[in-house]
């Protein structure tokens, strides 16, 4: 039995896990996360990954342990005593927004030094299969957004960019919604969607950053590259964001009208940022 003397449910997030603010007998406050019993091997790999990430010295929620419990599988990590960064970012000066974005970019660059498994499938094959699945999911769902053919045409014309891409370990859901603001710094949380793949694909959720703060999103890109990114990055990122835009529409359906409306707005934003997919450098980049 895990020695927890008090726990309070945290009611936010999209995973099926239950998350708690928990207190250990010595008074230490931790994040206590409970997953299904059949996720043991996945959580074991996640714990090993977060240990490797923490060893890089990055600003993140620290892994403390995992194991089986009566409810399934638990994981423990340090509790970040701060605020969600997304609602806070707009209250900060533009200089601070940019600084935090640069820090987030540098953290990501360090994370990407962790190698993908030696037996990782070729990226071009793997992601083309994912694109096919997303196109099929979108065309078979009952919803459409204006300008969707521009997205489909861009994807068809740029699949060749996937050839020969390197792979590394990925956080898997790296955006401002999975970051905290503590002590004036950004702290990365929620590694439960970790994966491996093209390091540049990790920017596929930067749309959430850009909607919250163009300065933060721009800083994140420059912090990652240590300056201006190559044009190849922008072209490939537009491909990743285009494919995500398709899948976000049918993903939202089970969550109701509000989530559908959010994803429809984001699709419109994507088409605006990229000038109808004619310019691979998005308008939010400053």
PDB file of C-alpha atoms in Angstrom, residues 59-202:
ATOM      1  CA  UNK A  59      13.021  22.355 -15.792  1.00  0.00           C
ATOM      2  CA  UNK A  60      10.339  19.679 -15.424  1.00  0.00           C
ATOM      3  CA  UNK A  61       8.189  17.743 -13.005  1.00  0.00           C
ATOM      4  CA  UNK A  62      10.614  15.201 -11.531  1.00  0.00           C
ATOM      5  CA  UNK A  63       9.830  11.445 -11.689  1.00  0.00           C
ATOM      6  CA  UNK A  64       9.728   9.864  -8.221  1.00  0.00           C
ATOM      7  CA  UNK A  65       8.346   6.369  -8.717  1.00  0.00           C
ATOM      8  CA  UNK A  66       5.704   4.094 -10.157  1.00  0.00           C
ATOM      9  CA  UNK A  67       4.193   0.691  -9.460  1.00  0.00           C
ATOM     10  CA  UNK A  68       1.029  -1.295  -9.050  1.00  0.00           C
ATOM     11  CA  UNK A  69      -1.772  -0.274  -6.692  1.00  0.00           C
ATOM     12  CA  UNK A  70      -5.322  -1.373  -5.915  1.00  0.00           C
ATOM     13  CA  UNK A  71      -6.688   1.035  -8.530  1.00  0.00           C
ATOM     14  CA  UNK A  72      -4.276  -0.018 -11.284  1.00  0.00           C
ATOM     15  CA  UNK A  73      -0.874   1.551 -11.862  1.00  0.00           C
ATOM     16  CA  UNK A  74       0.357   4.631 -10.018  1.00  0.00           C
ATOM     17  CA  UNK A  75       3.100   7.096 -10.841  1.00  0.00           C
ATOM     18  CA  UNK A  76       4.570   9.739  -8.567  1.00  0.00           C
ATOM     19  CA  UNK A  77       6.227  12.960  -9.625  1.00  0.00           C
ATOM     20  CA  UNK A  78       7.160  16.207  -7.953  1.00  0.00           C
ATOM     21  CA  UNK A  79       4.269  18.625  -7.530  1.00  0.00           C
ATOM     22  CA  UNK A  80       4.889  21.908  -9.330  1.00  0.00           C
ATOM     23  CA  UNK A  81       3.797  24.726  -7.052  1.00  0.00           C
ATOM     24  CA  UNK A  82       2.860  27.308  -9.640  1.00  0.00           C
ATOM     25  CA  UNK A  83       0.241  28.377 -12.159  1.00  0.00           C
ATOM     26  CA  UNK A  84      -0.799  26.975 -15.514  1.00  0.00           C
ATOM     27  CA  UNK A  85       1.247  28.943 -18.033  1.00  0.00           C
ATOM     28  CA  UNK A  86      -1.474  29.290 -20.674  1.00  0.00           C
ATOM     29  CA  UNK A  87      -3.787  31.669 -18.769  1.00  0.00           C
ATOM     30  CA  UNK A  88      -0.820  33.527 -17.262  1.00  0.00           C
ATOM     31  CA  UNK A  89       1.218  34.213 -20.395  1.00  0.00           C
ATOM     32  CA  UNK A  90      -0.966  37.089 -21.607  1.00  0.00           C
ATOM     33  CA  UNK A  91      -0.515  38.977 -18.321  1.00  0.00           C
ATOM     34  CA  UNK A  92       3.264  39.131 -18.763  1.00  0.00           C
ATOM     35  CA  UNK A  93       5.293  41.640 -20.740  1.00  0.00           C
ATOM     36  CA  UNK A  94       6.049  40.720 -24.340  1.00  0.00           C
ATOM     37  CA  UNK A  95       9.722  40.454 -23.440  1.00  0.00           C
ATOM     38  CA  UNK A  96       8.915  37.901 -20.731  1.00  0.00           C
ATOM     39  CA  UNK A  97       6.613  36.003 -23.080  1.00  0.00           C
ATOM     40  CA  UNK A  98       9.445  35.765 -25.587  1.00  0.00           C
ATOM     41  CA  UNK A  99      11.981  34.792 -22.891  1.00  0.00           C
ATOM     42  CA  UNK A 100       9.776  31.980 -21.621  1.00  0.00           C
ATOM     43  CA  UNK A 101       9.224  30.788 -25.183  1.00  0.00           C
ATOM     44  CA  UNK A 102      12.974  30.697 -25.774  1.00  0.00           C
ATOM     45  CA  UNK A 103      13.404  28.701 -22.560  1.00  0.00           C
ATOM     46  CA  UNK A 104      10.714  26.241 -23.716  1.00  0.00           C
ATOM     47  CA  UNK A 105      12.540  25.897 -27.039  1.00  0.00           C
ATOM     48  CA  UNK A 106      15.878  25.214 -25.362  1.00  0.00           C
ATOM     49  CA  UNK A 107      14.260  22.619 -23.083  1.00  0.00           C
ATOM     50  CA  UNK A 108      12.823  20.883 -26.145  1.00  0.00           C
ATOM     51  CA  UNK A 109      16.190  20.899 -27.903  1.00  0.00           C
ATOM     52  CA  UNK A 110      17.690  19.111 -24.879  1.00  0.00           C
ATOM     53  CA  UNK A 111      14.866  16.571 -24.824  1.00  0.00           C
ATOM     54  CA  UNK A 112      15.596  15.821 -28.455  1.00  0.00           C
ATOM     55  CA  UNK A 113      19.125  14.686 -27.638  1.00  0.00           C
ATOM     56  CA  UNK A 114      17.564  11.451 -26.329  1.00  0.00           C
ATOM     57  CA  UNK A 115      17.738   8.901 -29.173  1.00  0.00           C
ATOM     58  CA  UNK A 116      14.802   6.993 -30.613  1.00  0.00           C
ATOM     59  CA  UNK A 117      14.822   3.203 -30.211  1.00  0.00           C
ATOM     60  CA  UNK A 118      17.258   1.468 -32.542  1.00  0.00           C
ATOM     61  CA  UNK A 119      14.417  -0.476 -34.141  1.00  0.00           C
ATOM     62  CA  UNK A 120      12.220   2.576 -34.819  1.00  0.00           C
ATOM     63  CA  UNK A 121      10.311   2.271 -38.085  1.00  0.00           C
ATOM     64  CA  UNK A 122      11.392   4.524 -40.959  1.00  0.00           C
ATOM     65  CA  UNK A 123       9.744   7.897 -40.387  1.00  0.00           C
ATOM     66  CA  UNK A 124       8.546   8.454 -43.941  1.00  0.00           C
ATOM     67  CA  UNK A 125       6.711   5.127 -43.933  1.00  0.00           C
ATOM     68  CA  UNK A 126       5.274   5.621 -40.463  1.00  0.00           C
ATOM     69  CA  UNK A 127       4.049   9.186 -40.895  1.00  0.00           C
ATOM     70  CA  UNK A 128       2.634   8.631 -44.370  1.00  0.00           C
ATOM     71  CA  UNK A 129       0.524   5.867 -42.851  1.00  0.00           C
ATOM     72  CA  UNK A 130      -0.600   8.326 -40.174  1.00  0.00           C
ATOM     73  CA  UNK A 131      -1.469  10.933 -42.831  1.00  0.00           C
ATOM     74  CA  UNK A 132      -3.544   8.375 -44.733  1.00  0.00           C
ATOM     75  CA  UNK A 133      -5.421   7.534 -41.543  1.00  0.00           C
ATOM     76  CA  UNK A 134      -6.104  11.203 -40.790  1.00  0.00           C
ATOM     77  CA  UNK A 135      -7.339  11.943 -44.304  1.00  0.00           C
ATOM     78  CA  UNK A 136      -9.610   8.918 -44.178  1.00  0.00           C
ATOM     79  CA  UNK A 137     -10.919   9.898 -40.729  1.00  0.00           C
ATOM     80  CA  UNK A 138     -11.675  13.429 -41.917  1.00  0.00           C
ATOM     81  CA  UNK A 139     -13.334  12.470 -45.210  1.00  0.00           C
ATOM     82  CA  UNK A 140     -15.511   9.877 -43.464  1.00  0.00           C
ATOM     83  CA  UNK A 141     -16.711  12.209 -40.690  1.00  0.00           C
ATOM     84  CA  UNK A 142     -19.803  14.399 -41.184  1.00  0.00           C
ATOM     85  CA  UNK A 143     -18.027  17.723 -40.610  1.00  0.00           C
ATOM     86  CA  UNK A 144     -16.158  19.984 -43.047  1.00  0.00           C
ATOM     87  CA  UNK A 145     -14.356  23.287 -42.597  1.00  0.00           C
ATOM     88  CA  UNK A 146     -14.090  25.996 -45.280  1.00  0.00           C
ATOM     89  CA  UNK A 147     -10.842  25.744 -47.216  1.00  0.00           C
ATOM     90  CA  UNK A 148     -10.187  22.107 -46.376  1.00  0.00           C
ATOM     91  CA  UNK A 149      -9.107  21.368 -49.966  1.00  0.00           C
ATOM     92  CA  UNK A 150      -6.200  23.808 -49.521  1.00  0.00           C
ATOM     93  CA  UNK A 151      -5.030  21.704 -46.573  1.00  0.00           C
ATOM     94  CA  UNK A 152      -5.452  18.462 -48.514  1.00  0.00           C
ATOM     95  CA  UNK A 153      -3.579  19.866 -51.518  1.00  0.00           C
ATOM     96  CA  UNK A 154      -0.670  21.063 -49.360  1.00  0.00           C
ATOM     97  CA  UNK A 155      -0.354  17.627 -47.768  1.00  0.00           C
ATOM     98  CA  UNK A 156      -0.360  15.902 -51.175  1.00  0.00           C
ATOM     99  CA  UNK A 157       2.305  18.256 -52.536  1.00  0.00           C
ATOM    100  CA  UNK A 158       4.666  18.017 -49.549  1.00  0.00           C
ATOM    101  CA  UNK A 159       4.746  14.391 -48.412  1.00  0.00           C
ATOM    102  CA  UNK A 160       8.181  14.064 -50.010  1.00  0.00           C
ATOM    103  CA  UNK A 161       9.606  16.233 -47.192  1.00  0.00           C
ATOM    104  CA  UNK A 162       9.293  13.244 -44.846  1.00  0.00           C
ATOM    105  CA  UNK A 163      12.048  11.317 -46.618  1.00  0.00           C
ATOM    106  CA  UNK A 164      15.258  10.831 -44.651  1.00  0.00           C
ATOM    107  CA  UNK A 165      14.109  12.640 -41.510  1.00  0.00           C
ATOM    108  CA  UNK A 166      15.995  11.786 -38.290  1.00  0.00           C
ATOM    109  CA  UNK A 167      14.194  10.526 -35.196  1.00  0.00           C
ATOM    110  CA  UNK A 168      14.524  11.082 -31.469  1.00  0.00           C
ATOM    111  CA  UNK A 169      12.463  10.661 -28.313  1.00  0.00           C
ATOM    112  CA  UNK A 170       9.559  13.107 -28.031  1.00  0.00           C
ATOM    113  CA  UNK A 171       7.563  14.580 -25.165  1.00  0.00           C
ATOM    114  CA  UNK A 172       4.533  13.815 -27.332  1.00  0.00           C
ATOM    115  CA  UNK A 173       2.290  16.742 -26.378  1.00  0.00           C
ATOM    116  CA  UNK A 174       4.639  19.705 -26.133  1.00  0.00           C
ATOM    117  CA  UNK A 175       2.700  22.961 -25.950  1.00  0.00           C
ATOM    118  CA  UNK A 176       1.829  25.733 -23.535  1.00  0.00           C
ATOM    119  CA  UNK A 177      -1.054  23.731 -22.036  1.00  0.00           C
ATOM    120  CA  UNK A 178       1.477  21.273 -20.611  1.00  0.00           C
ATOM    121  CA  UNK A 179       3.658  23.900 -18.999  1.00  0.00           C
ATOM    122  CA  UNK A 180       3.562  25.593 -15.622  1.00  0.00           C
ATOM    123  CA  UNK A 181       4.777  29.028 -14.526  1.00  0.00           C
ATOM    124  CA  UNK A 182       6.692  28.732 -11.268  1.00  0.00           C
ATOM    125  CA  UNK A 183       9.231  31.120  -9.802  1.00  0.00           C
ATOM    126  CA  UNK A 184       9.195  33.171 -12.982  1.00  0.00           C
ATOM    127  CA  UNK A 185      10.222  30.155 -15.073  1.00  0.00           C
ATOM    128  CA  UNK A 186       8.579  27.612 -17.353  1.00  0.00           C
ATOM    129  CA  UNK A 187       8.270  24.038 -16.045  1.00  0.00           C
ATOM    130  CA  UNK A 188       7.311  21.167 -18.363  1.00  0.00           C
ATOM    131  CA  UNK A 189       4.759  18.602 -17.169  1.00  0.00           C
ATOM    132  CA  UNK A 190       2.687  15.641 -18.455  1.00  0.00           C
ATOM    133  CA  UNK A 191       5.014  13.285 -20.310  1.00  0.00           C
ATOM    134  CA  UNK A 192       2.367  10.559 -20.589  1.00  0.00           C
ATOM    135  CA  UNK A 193       2.104  10.846 -24.387  1.00  0.00           C
ATOM    136  CA  UNK A 194       5.847  10.347 -24.929  1.00  0.00           C
ATOM    137  CA  UNK A 195       6.797   8.883 -28.284  1.00  0.00           C
ATOM    138  CA  UNK A 196       9.571   9.001 -30.853  1.00  0.00           C
ATOM    139  CA  UNK A 197       9.761  10.488 -34.322  1.00  0.00           C
ATOM    140  CA  UNK A 198      10.996  13.465 -36.314  1.00  0.00           C
ATOM    141  CA  UNK A 199      12.141  16.118 -33.816  1.00  0.00           C
ATOM    142  CA  UNK A 200      10.478  18.843 -35.871  1.00  0.00           C
ATOM    143  CA  UNK A 201       7.120  17.076 -35.620  1.00  0.00           C
ATOM    144  CA  UNK A 202       7.201  18.016 -31.913  1.00  0.00           C
TER     145      UNK A 202
END
